[in-house]
Tab-separated table of C-alpha atoms in Angstrom:
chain	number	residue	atom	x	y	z
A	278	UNK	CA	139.094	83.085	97.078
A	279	UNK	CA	140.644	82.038	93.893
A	280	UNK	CA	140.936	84.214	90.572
A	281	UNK	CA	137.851	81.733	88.862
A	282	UNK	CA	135.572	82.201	91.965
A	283	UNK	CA	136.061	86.155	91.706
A	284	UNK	CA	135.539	86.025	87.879
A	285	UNK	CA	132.457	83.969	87.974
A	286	UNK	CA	130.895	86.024	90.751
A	287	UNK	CA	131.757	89.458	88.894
A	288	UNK	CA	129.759	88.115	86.237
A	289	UNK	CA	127.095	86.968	88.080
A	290	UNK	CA	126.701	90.367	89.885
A	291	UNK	CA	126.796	91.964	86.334
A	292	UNK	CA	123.865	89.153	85.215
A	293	UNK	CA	121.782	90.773	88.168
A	294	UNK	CA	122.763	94.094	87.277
A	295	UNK	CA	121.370	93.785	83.668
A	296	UNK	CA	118.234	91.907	85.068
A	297	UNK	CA	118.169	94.727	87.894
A	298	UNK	CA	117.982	97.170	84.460
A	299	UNK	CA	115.944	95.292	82.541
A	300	UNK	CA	113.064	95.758	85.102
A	301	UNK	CA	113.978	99.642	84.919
A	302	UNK	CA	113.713	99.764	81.626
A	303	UNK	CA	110.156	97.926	81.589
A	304	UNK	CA	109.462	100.308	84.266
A	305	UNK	CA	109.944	103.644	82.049
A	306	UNK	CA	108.070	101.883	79.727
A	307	UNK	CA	104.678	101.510	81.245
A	308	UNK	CA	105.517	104.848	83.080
A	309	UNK	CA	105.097	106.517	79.677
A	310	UNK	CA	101.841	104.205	78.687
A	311	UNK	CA	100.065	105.794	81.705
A	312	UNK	CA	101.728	109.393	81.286
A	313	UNK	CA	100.448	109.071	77.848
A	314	UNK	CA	97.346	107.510	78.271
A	315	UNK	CA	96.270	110.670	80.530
A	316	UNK	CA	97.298	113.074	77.596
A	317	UNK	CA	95.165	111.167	74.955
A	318	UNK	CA	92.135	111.605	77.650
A	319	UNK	CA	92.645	115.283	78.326
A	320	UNK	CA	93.312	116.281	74.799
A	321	UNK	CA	90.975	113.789	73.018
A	322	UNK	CA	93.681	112.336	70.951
A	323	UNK	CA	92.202	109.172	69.458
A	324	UNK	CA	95.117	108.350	67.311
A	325	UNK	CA	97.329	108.652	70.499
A	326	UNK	CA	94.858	106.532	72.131
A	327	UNK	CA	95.080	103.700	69.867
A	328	UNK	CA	99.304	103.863	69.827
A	329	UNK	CA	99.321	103.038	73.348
A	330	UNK	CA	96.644	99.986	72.968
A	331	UNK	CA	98.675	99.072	69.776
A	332	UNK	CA	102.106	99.522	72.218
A	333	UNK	CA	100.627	96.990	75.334
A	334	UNK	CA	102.120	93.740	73.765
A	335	UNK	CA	105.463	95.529	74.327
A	336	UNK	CA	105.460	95.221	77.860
A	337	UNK	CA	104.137	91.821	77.901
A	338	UNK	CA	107.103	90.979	76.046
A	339	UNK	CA	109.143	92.419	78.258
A	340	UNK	CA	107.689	91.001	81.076
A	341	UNK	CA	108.207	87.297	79.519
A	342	UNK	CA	112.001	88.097	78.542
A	343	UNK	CA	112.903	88.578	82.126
A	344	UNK	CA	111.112	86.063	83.188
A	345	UNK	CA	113.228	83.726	81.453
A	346	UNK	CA	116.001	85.515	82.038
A	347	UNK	CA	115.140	84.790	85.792
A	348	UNK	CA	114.851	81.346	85.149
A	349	UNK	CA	118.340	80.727	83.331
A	350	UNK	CA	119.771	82.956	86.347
A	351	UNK	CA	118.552	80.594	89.166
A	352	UNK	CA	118.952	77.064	86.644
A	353	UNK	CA	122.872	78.544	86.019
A	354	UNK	CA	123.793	80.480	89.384
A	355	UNK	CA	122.258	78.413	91.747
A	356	UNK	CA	121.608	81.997	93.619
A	357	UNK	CA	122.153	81.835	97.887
A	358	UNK	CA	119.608	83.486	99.823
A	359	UNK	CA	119.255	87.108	99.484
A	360	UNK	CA	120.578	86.779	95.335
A	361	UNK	CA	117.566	84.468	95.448
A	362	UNK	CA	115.388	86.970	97.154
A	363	UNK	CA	116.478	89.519	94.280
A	364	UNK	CA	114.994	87.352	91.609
A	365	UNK	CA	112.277	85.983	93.137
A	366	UNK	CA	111.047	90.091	94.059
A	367	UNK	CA	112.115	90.625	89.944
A	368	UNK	CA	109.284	87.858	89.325
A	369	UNK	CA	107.235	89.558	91.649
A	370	UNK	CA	107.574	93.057	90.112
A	371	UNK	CA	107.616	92.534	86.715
A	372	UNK	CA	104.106	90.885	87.122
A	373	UNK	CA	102.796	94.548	88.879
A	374	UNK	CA	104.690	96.005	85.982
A	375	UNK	CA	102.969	94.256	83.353
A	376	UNK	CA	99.387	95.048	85.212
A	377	UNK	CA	100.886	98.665	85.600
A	378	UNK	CA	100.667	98.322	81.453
A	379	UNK	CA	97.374	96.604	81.367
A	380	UNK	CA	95.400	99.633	83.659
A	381	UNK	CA	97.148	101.983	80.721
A	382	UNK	CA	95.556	100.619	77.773
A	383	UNK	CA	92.658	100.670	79.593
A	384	UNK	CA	92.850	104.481	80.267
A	385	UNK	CA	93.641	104.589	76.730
A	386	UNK	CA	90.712	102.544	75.228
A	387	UNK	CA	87.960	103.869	77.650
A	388	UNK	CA	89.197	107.651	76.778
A	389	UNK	CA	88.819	106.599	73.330
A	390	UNK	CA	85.215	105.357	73.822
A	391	UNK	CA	84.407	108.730	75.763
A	392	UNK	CA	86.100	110.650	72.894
A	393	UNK	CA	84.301	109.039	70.011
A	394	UNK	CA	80.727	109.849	71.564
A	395	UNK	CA	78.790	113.579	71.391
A	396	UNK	CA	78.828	114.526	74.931
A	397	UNK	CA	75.958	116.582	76.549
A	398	UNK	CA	79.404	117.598	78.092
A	399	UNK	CA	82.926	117.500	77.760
A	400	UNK	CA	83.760	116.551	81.074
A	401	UNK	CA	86.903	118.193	82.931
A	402	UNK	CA	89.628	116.167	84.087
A	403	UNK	CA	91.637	118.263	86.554
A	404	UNK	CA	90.987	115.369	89.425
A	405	UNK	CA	91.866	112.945	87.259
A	406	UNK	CA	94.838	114.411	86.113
A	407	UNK	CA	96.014	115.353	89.630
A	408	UNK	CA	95.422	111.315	90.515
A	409	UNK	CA	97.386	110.371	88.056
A	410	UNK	CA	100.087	112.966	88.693
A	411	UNK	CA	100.206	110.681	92.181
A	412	UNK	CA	100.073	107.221	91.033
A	413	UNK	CA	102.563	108.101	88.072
A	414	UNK	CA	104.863	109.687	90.997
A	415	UNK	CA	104.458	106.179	93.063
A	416	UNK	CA	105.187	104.435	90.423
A	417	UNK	CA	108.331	106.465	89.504
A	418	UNK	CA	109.300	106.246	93.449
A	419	UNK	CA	108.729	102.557	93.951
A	420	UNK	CA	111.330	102.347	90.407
A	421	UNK	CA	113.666	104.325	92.077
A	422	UNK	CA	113.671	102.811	95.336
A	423	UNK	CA	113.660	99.539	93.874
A	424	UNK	CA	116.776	100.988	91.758
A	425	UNK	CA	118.464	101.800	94.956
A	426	UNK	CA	117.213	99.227	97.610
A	427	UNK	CA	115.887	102.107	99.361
A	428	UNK	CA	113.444	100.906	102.177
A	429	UNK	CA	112.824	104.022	103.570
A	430	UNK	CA	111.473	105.439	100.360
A	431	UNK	CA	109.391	102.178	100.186
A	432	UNK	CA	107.848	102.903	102.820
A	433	UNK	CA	106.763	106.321	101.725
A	434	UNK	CA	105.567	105.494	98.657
A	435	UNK	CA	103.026	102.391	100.890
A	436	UNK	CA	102.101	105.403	102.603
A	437	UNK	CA	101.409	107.717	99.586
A	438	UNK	CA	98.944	104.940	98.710
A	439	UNK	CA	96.326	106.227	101.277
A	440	UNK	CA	96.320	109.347	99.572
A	441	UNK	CA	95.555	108.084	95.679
A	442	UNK	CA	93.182	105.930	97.258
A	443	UNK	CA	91.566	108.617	99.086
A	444	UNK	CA	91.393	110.738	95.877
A	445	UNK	CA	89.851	107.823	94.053
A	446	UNK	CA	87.244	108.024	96.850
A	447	UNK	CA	87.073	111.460	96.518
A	448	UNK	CA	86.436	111.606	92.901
A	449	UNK	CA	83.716	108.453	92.861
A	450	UNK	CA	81.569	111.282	95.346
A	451	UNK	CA	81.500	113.816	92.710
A	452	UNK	CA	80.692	111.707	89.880
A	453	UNK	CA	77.701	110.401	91.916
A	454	UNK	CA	76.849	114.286	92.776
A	455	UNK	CA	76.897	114.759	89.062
A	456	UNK	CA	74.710	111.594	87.945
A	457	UNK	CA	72.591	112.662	90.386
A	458	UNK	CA	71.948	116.212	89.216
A	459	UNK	CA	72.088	115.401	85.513
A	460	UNK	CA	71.905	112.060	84.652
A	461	UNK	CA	72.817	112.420	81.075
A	462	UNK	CA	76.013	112.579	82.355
A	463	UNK	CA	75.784	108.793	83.775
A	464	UNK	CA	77.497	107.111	80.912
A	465	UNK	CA	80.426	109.164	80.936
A	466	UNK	CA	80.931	109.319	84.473
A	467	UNK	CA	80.900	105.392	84.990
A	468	UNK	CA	83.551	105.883	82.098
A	469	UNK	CA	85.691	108.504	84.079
A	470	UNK	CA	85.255	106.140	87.353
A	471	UNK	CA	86.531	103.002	85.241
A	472	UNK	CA	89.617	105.758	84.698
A	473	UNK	CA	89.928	106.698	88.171
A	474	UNK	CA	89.585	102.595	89.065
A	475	UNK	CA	92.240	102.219	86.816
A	476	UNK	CA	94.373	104.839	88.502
A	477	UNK	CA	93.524	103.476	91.935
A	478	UNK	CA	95.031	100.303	90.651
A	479	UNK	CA	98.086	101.301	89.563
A	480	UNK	CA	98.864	102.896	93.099
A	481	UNK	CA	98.072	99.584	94.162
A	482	UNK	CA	100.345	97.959	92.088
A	483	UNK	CA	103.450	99.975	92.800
A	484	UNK	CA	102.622	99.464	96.381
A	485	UNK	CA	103.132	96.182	96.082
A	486	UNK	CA	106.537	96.852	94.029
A	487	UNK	CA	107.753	98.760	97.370
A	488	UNK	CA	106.528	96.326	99.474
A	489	UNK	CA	108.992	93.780	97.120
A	490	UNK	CA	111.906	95.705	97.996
A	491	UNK	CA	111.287	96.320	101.669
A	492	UNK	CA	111.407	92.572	101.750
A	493	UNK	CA	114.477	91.862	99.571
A	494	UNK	CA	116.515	94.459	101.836
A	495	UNK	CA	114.645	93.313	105.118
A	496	UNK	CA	114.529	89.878	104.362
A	497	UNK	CA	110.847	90.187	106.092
A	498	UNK	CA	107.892	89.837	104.296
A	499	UNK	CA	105.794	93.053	104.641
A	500	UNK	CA	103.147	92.364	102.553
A	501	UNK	CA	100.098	91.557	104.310
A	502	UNK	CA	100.913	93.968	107.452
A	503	UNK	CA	100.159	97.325	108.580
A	504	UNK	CA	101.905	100.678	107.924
A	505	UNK	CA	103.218	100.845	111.426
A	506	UNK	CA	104.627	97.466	111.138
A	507	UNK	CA	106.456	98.326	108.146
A	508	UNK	CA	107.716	101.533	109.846
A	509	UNK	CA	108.508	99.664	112.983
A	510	UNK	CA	110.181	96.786	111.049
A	511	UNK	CA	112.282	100.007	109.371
A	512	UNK	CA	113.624	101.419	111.851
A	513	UNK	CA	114.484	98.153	113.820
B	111	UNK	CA	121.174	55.626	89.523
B	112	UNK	CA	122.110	54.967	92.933
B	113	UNK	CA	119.501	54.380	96.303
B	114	UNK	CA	120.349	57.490	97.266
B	115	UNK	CA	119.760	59.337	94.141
B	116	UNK	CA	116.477	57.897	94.283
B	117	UNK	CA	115.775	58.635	97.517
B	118	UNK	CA	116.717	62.310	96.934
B	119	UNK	CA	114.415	62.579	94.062
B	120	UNK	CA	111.203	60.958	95.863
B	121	UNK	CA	111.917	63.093	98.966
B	122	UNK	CA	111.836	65.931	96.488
B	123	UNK	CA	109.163	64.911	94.601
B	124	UNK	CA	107.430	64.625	97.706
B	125	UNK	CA	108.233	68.203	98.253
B	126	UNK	CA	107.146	69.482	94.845
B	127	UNK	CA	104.040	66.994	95.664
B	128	UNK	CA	102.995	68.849	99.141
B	129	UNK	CA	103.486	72.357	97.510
B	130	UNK	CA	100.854	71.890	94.623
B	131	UNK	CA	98.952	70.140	97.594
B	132	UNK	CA	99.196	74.037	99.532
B	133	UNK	CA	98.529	75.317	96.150
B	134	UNK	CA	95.423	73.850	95.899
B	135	UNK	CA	94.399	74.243	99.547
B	136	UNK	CA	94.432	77.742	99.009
B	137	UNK	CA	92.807	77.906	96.029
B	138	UNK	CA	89.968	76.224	97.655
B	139	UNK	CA	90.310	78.491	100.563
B	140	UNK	CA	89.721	81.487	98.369
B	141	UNK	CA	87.176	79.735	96.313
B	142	UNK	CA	84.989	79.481	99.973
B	143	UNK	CA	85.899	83.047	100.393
B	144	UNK	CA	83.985	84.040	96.997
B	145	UNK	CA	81.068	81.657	97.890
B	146	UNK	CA	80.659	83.189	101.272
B	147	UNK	CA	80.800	86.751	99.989
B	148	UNK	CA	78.155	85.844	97.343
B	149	UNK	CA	76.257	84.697	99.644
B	150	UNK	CA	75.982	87.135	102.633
B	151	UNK	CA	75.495	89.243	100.241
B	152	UNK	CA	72.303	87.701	98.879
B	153	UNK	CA	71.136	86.976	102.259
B	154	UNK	CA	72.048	90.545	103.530
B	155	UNK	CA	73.930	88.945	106.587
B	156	UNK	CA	76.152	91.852	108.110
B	157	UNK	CA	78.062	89.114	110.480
B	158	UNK	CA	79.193	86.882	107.313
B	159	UNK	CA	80.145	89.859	105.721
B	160	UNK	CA	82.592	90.853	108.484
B	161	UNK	CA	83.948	87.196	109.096
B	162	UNK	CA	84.702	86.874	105.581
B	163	UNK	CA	86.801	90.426	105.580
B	164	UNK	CA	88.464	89.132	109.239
B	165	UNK	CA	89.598	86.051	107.490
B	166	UNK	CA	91.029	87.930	104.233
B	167	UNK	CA	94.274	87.390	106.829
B	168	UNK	CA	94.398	83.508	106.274
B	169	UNK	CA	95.122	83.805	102.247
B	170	UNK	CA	98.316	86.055	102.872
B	171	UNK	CA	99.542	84.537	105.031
B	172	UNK	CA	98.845	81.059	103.548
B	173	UNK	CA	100.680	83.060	99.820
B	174	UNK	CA	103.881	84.073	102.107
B	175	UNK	CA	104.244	80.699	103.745
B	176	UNK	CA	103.984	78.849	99.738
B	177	UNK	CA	106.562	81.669	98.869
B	178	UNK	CA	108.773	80.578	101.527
B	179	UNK	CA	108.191	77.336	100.334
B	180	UNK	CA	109.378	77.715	97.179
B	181	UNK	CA	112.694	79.672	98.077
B	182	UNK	CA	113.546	76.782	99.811
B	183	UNK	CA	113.180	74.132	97.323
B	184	UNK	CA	115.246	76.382	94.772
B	185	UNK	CA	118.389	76.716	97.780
B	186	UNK	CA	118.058	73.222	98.457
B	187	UNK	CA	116.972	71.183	95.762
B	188	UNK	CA	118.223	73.139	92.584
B	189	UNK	CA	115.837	72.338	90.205
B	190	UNK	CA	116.254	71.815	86.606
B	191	UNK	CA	114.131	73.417	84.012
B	192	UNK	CA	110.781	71.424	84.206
B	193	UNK	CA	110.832	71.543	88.149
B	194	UNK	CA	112.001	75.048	88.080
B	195	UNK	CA	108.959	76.175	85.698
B	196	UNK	CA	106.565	74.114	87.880
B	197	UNK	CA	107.620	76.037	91.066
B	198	UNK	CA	108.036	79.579	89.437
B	199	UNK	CA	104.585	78.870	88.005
B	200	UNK	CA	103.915	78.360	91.768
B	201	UNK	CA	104.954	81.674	92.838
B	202	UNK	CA	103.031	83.149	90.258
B	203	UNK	CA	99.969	81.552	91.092
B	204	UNK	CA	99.595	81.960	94.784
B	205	UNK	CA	99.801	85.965	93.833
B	206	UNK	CA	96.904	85.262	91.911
B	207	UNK	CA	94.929	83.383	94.055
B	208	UNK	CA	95.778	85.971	97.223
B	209	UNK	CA	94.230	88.483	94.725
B	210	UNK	CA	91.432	86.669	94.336
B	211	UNK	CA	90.854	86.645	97.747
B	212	UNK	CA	91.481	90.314	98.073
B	213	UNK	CA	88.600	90.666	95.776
B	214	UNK	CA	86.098	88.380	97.567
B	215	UNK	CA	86.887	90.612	100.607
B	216	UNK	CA	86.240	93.729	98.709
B	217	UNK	CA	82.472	92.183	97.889
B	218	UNK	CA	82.189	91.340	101.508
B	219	UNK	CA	82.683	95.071	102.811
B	220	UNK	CA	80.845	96.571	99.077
B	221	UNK	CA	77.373	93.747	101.066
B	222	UNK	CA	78.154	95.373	104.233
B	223	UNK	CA	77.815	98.729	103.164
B	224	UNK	CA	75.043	98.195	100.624
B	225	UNK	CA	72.968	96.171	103.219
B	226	UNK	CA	74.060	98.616	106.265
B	227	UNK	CA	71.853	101.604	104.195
B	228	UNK	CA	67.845	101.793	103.834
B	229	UNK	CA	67.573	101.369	100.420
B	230	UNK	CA	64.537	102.605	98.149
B	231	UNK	CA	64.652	99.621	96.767
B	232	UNK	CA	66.666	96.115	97.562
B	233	UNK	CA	68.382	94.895	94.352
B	234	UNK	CA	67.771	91.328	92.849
B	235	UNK	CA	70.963	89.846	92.380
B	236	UNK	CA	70.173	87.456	89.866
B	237	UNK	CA	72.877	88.454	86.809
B	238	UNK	CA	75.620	88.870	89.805
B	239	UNK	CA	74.958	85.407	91.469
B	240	UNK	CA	75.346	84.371	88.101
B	241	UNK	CA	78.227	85.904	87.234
B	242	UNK	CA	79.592	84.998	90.174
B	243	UNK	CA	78.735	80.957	89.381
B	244	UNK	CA	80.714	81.475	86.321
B	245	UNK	CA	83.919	82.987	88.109
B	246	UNK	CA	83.835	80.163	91.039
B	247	UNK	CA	83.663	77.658	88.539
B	248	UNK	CA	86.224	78.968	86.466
B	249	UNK	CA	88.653	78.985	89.595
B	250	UNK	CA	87.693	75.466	90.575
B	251	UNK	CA	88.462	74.553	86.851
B	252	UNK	CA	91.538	76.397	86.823
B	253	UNK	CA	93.002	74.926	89.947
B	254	UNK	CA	91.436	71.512	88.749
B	255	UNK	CA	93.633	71.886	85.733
B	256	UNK	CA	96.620	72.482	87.976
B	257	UNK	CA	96.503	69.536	89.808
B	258	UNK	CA	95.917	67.125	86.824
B	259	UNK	CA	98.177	69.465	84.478
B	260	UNK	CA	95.304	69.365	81.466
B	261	UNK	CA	96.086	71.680	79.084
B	262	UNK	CA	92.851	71.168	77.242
B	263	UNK	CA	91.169	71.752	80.290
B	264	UNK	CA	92.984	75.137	80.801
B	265	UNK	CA	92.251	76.673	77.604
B	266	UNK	CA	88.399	75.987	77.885
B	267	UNK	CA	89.489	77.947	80.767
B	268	UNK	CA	91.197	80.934	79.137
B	269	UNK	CA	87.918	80.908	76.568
B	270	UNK	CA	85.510	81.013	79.521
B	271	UNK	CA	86.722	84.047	80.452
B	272	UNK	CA	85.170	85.802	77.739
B	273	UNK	CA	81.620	85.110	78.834
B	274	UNK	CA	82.467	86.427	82.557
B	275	UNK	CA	83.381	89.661	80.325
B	276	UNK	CA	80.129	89.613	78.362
B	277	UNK	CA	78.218	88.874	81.469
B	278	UNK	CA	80.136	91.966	83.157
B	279	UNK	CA	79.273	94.111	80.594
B	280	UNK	CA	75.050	93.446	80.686
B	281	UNK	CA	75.434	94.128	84.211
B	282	UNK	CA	77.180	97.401	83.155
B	283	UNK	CA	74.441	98.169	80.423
B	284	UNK	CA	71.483	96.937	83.140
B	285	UNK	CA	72.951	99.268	85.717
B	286	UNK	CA	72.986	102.200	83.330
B	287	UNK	CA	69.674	101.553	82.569
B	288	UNK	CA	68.320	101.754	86.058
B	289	UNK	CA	69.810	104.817	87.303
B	290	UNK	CA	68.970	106.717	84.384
B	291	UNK	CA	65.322	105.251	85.245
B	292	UNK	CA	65.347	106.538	88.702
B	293	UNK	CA	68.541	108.612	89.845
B	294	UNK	CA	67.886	107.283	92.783
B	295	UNK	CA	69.508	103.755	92.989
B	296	UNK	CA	72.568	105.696	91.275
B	297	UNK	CA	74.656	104.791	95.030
B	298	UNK	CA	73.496	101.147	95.293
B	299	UNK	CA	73.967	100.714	91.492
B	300	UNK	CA	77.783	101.846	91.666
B	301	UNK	CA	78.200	99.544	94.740
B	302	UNK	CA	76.932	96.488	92.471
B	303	UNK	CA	79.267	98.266	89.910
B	304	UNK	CA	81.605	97.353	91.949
B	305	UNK	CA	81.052	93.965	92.955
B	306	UNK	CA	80.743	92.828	89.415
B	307	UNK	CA	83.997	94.377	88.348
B	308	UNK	CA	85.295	92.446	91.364
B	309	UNK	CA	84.044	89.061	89.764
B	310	UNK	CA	85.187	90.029	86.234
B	311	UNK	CA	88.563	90.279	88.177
B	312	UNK	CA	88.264	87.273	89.762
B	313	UNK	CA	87.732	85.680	86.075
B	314	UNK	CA	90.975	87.364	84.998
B	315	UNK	CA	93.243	85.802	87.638
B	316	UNK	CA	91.765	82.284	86.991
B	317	UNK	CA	92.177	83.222	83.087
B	318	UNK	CA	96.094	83.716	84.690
B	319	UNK	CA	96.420	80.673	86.529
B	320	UNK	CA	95.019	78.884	83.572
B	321	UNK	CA	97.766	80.553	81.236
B	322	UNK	CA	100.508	79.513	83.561
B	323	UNK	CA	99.474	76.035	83.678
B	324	UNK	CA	99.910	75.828	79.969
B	325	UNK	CA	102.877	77.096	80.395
B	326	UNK	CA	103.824	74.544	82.783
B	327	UNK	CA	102.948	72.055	80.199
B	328	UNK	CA	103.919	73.155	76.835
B	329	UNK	CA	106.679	75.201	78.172
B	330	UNK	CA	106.069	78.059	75.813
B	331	UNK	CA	104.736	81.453	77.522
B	332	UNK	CA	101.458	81.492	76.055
B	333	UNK	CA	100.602	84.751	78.573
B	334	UNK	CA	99.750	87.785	76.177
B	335	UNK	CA	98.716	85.936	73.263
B	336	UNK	CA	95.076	85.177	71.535
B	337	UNK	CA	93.144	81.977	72.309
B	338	UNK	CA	93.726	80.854	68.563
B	339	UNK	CA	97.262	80.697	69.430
B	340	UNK	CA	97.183	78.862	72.323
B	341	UNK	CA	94.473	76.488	70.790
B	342	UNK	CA	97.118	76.072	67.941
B	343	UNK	CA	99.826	75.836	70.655
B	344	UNK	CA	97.869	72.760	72.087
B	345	UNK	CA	97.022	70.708	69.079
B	346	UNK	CA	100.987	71.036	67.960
């Protein structure tokens, strides 16, 4: 291996290093859009609500940067197989990522609309709040795992899915208890279900982000299968 | 340019030739898939339903195989920028299009489990078979666009999205209406809830594809910015 060869390929591991934080970075960042999001709804901040609308181009940005950066990566490097795996899962991600963003202004515009109108009653949001403590914790897992290359951690966090869905589930039965027994309540409630779809969503989307790396590590794609594929396909 | 140069470059744009080809196969896979799930729905046909969600398979595995694909053009062909936007526009795409079909799987189970129940009353699906005609035809104008590369084509595209949007939301405000008429169809109503917000999806990934095809094109990212822009974008 000569001296060049060594030098180029330091660089180019250091190229997919920065791209590698780059993604972690857009990562934090919608993190804190849905973290924030969930505080403008439960303390009926509308100013806060209408920074993290106002904040949403941010990650679109972000989300085209890398993908250029991707593109001048492969067009440069001419990446082998699993470097090309990396960047194709960074394409992959950062388009969950951006989504991940999208579902937050959402939160953030539909807790505005529920905060600018008299309610019969103020309704509580310790279920929602407890679904988004999970998909915010997914989220943060799938990041980390991603971070690491950690497949068994993937896996979890594909699992932990079941769980925000069945929350989502569990919360759509009470508001339809609720409509049922008052139905001045109806508009708000399809509001808070819009908030709990949006939730749902984002579970689904980091998911998918573990589902990414399982691949990039396994080199199998994952997506599309069962749990106890994935586990099987783990522990092989 | 020597005969083998040439030959190279037909053989791969040959290559680049069969993947839109797949590209467009699925698209009109998951176009049938949206059609079907309409329509089982209308005519309350539990069997439809269930081969629609047992085929939900085919479009996975048809987006890993494109995938695949398109690794393999990058290790063997390494493309230069326009070819390497065309096929990263590719990948892009075919996650789009496997959503769709995600979502046209979700209406098939929401018509099993809406016609599976003794309703007090059958809902008229007039606004969603509507709404539904105007996502189809947006994805069949999207992926039209894709094949032919029209630009022009592709923002009417991105502007027809809005009226899926407007339609969504007077099947929000009908829906309202009824339940707080009789509290009563509150369950079916939230299941057509759902449906609809599963074609105003479907109008959001064609809105995507759309936006990438531009892209293609123009070779400016015109994801994440207003319709004026890109209508400016084209006339430039």
């Amino acid at each position: 291996m000569t001296n060049e060869h060594t030098h180029t390929s330091k660089q180019f591991d250091a190229e997919l290093e920065a791209l590698r934080a780059r993604v972690l970075q857009m990562g934090g960042f919608v993190e804190q859009q849905i973290t924030l999001a969930v505080e403008a709804l439960s303390l009926s901040d509308l100013e806060m609500c209408s920074n993290i609308v106002a904040n949403d181009h941010k990650d679109n940005a972000m989300e085209v940067g890398i993908d250029e950066d991707c593109s001048t990566i492969i067009a440069r490097r001419q990446p082998a197989a699993s470097d090309l795996r990396l960047i194709m899962m960074v394409v992959k991600t950062i388009t969950d990522l951006e989504r991940i963003g999208d579902e937050a202004a959402k939160i953030a515009r539909m807790a505005k609309l529920i905060n600018s109108v008299d309610r019969v009653q103020q309704p509580r949001y310790v279920e929602i709040r407890r679904m988004a403590g999970l998909a915010i914790e997914m989220l943060r897992k799938s990041l980390d795992c991603f971070a690491r290359l950690d497949v068994t951690g993937s896996a979890e966090v594909v699992r932990t899915d079941q769980h925000v869905d069945d929350e989502f589930r569990a919360i759509l039965r009470q508001l339809i208890t609720f409509m049922m027994e008052d139905p001045r309540t109806i508009s708000a409630s399809i509001e808070i279900l819009f908030i709990a779809k949006a939730l749902e969503r984002i579970g689904d989307h980091a998911k998918n982000i573990s589902e990414y790396v399982i691949y990039m590590v396994k080199g199998k794609d994952v997506r599309h299968v069962s749990l106890e594929e994935i586990e099987r396909e783990i522990m092989a």
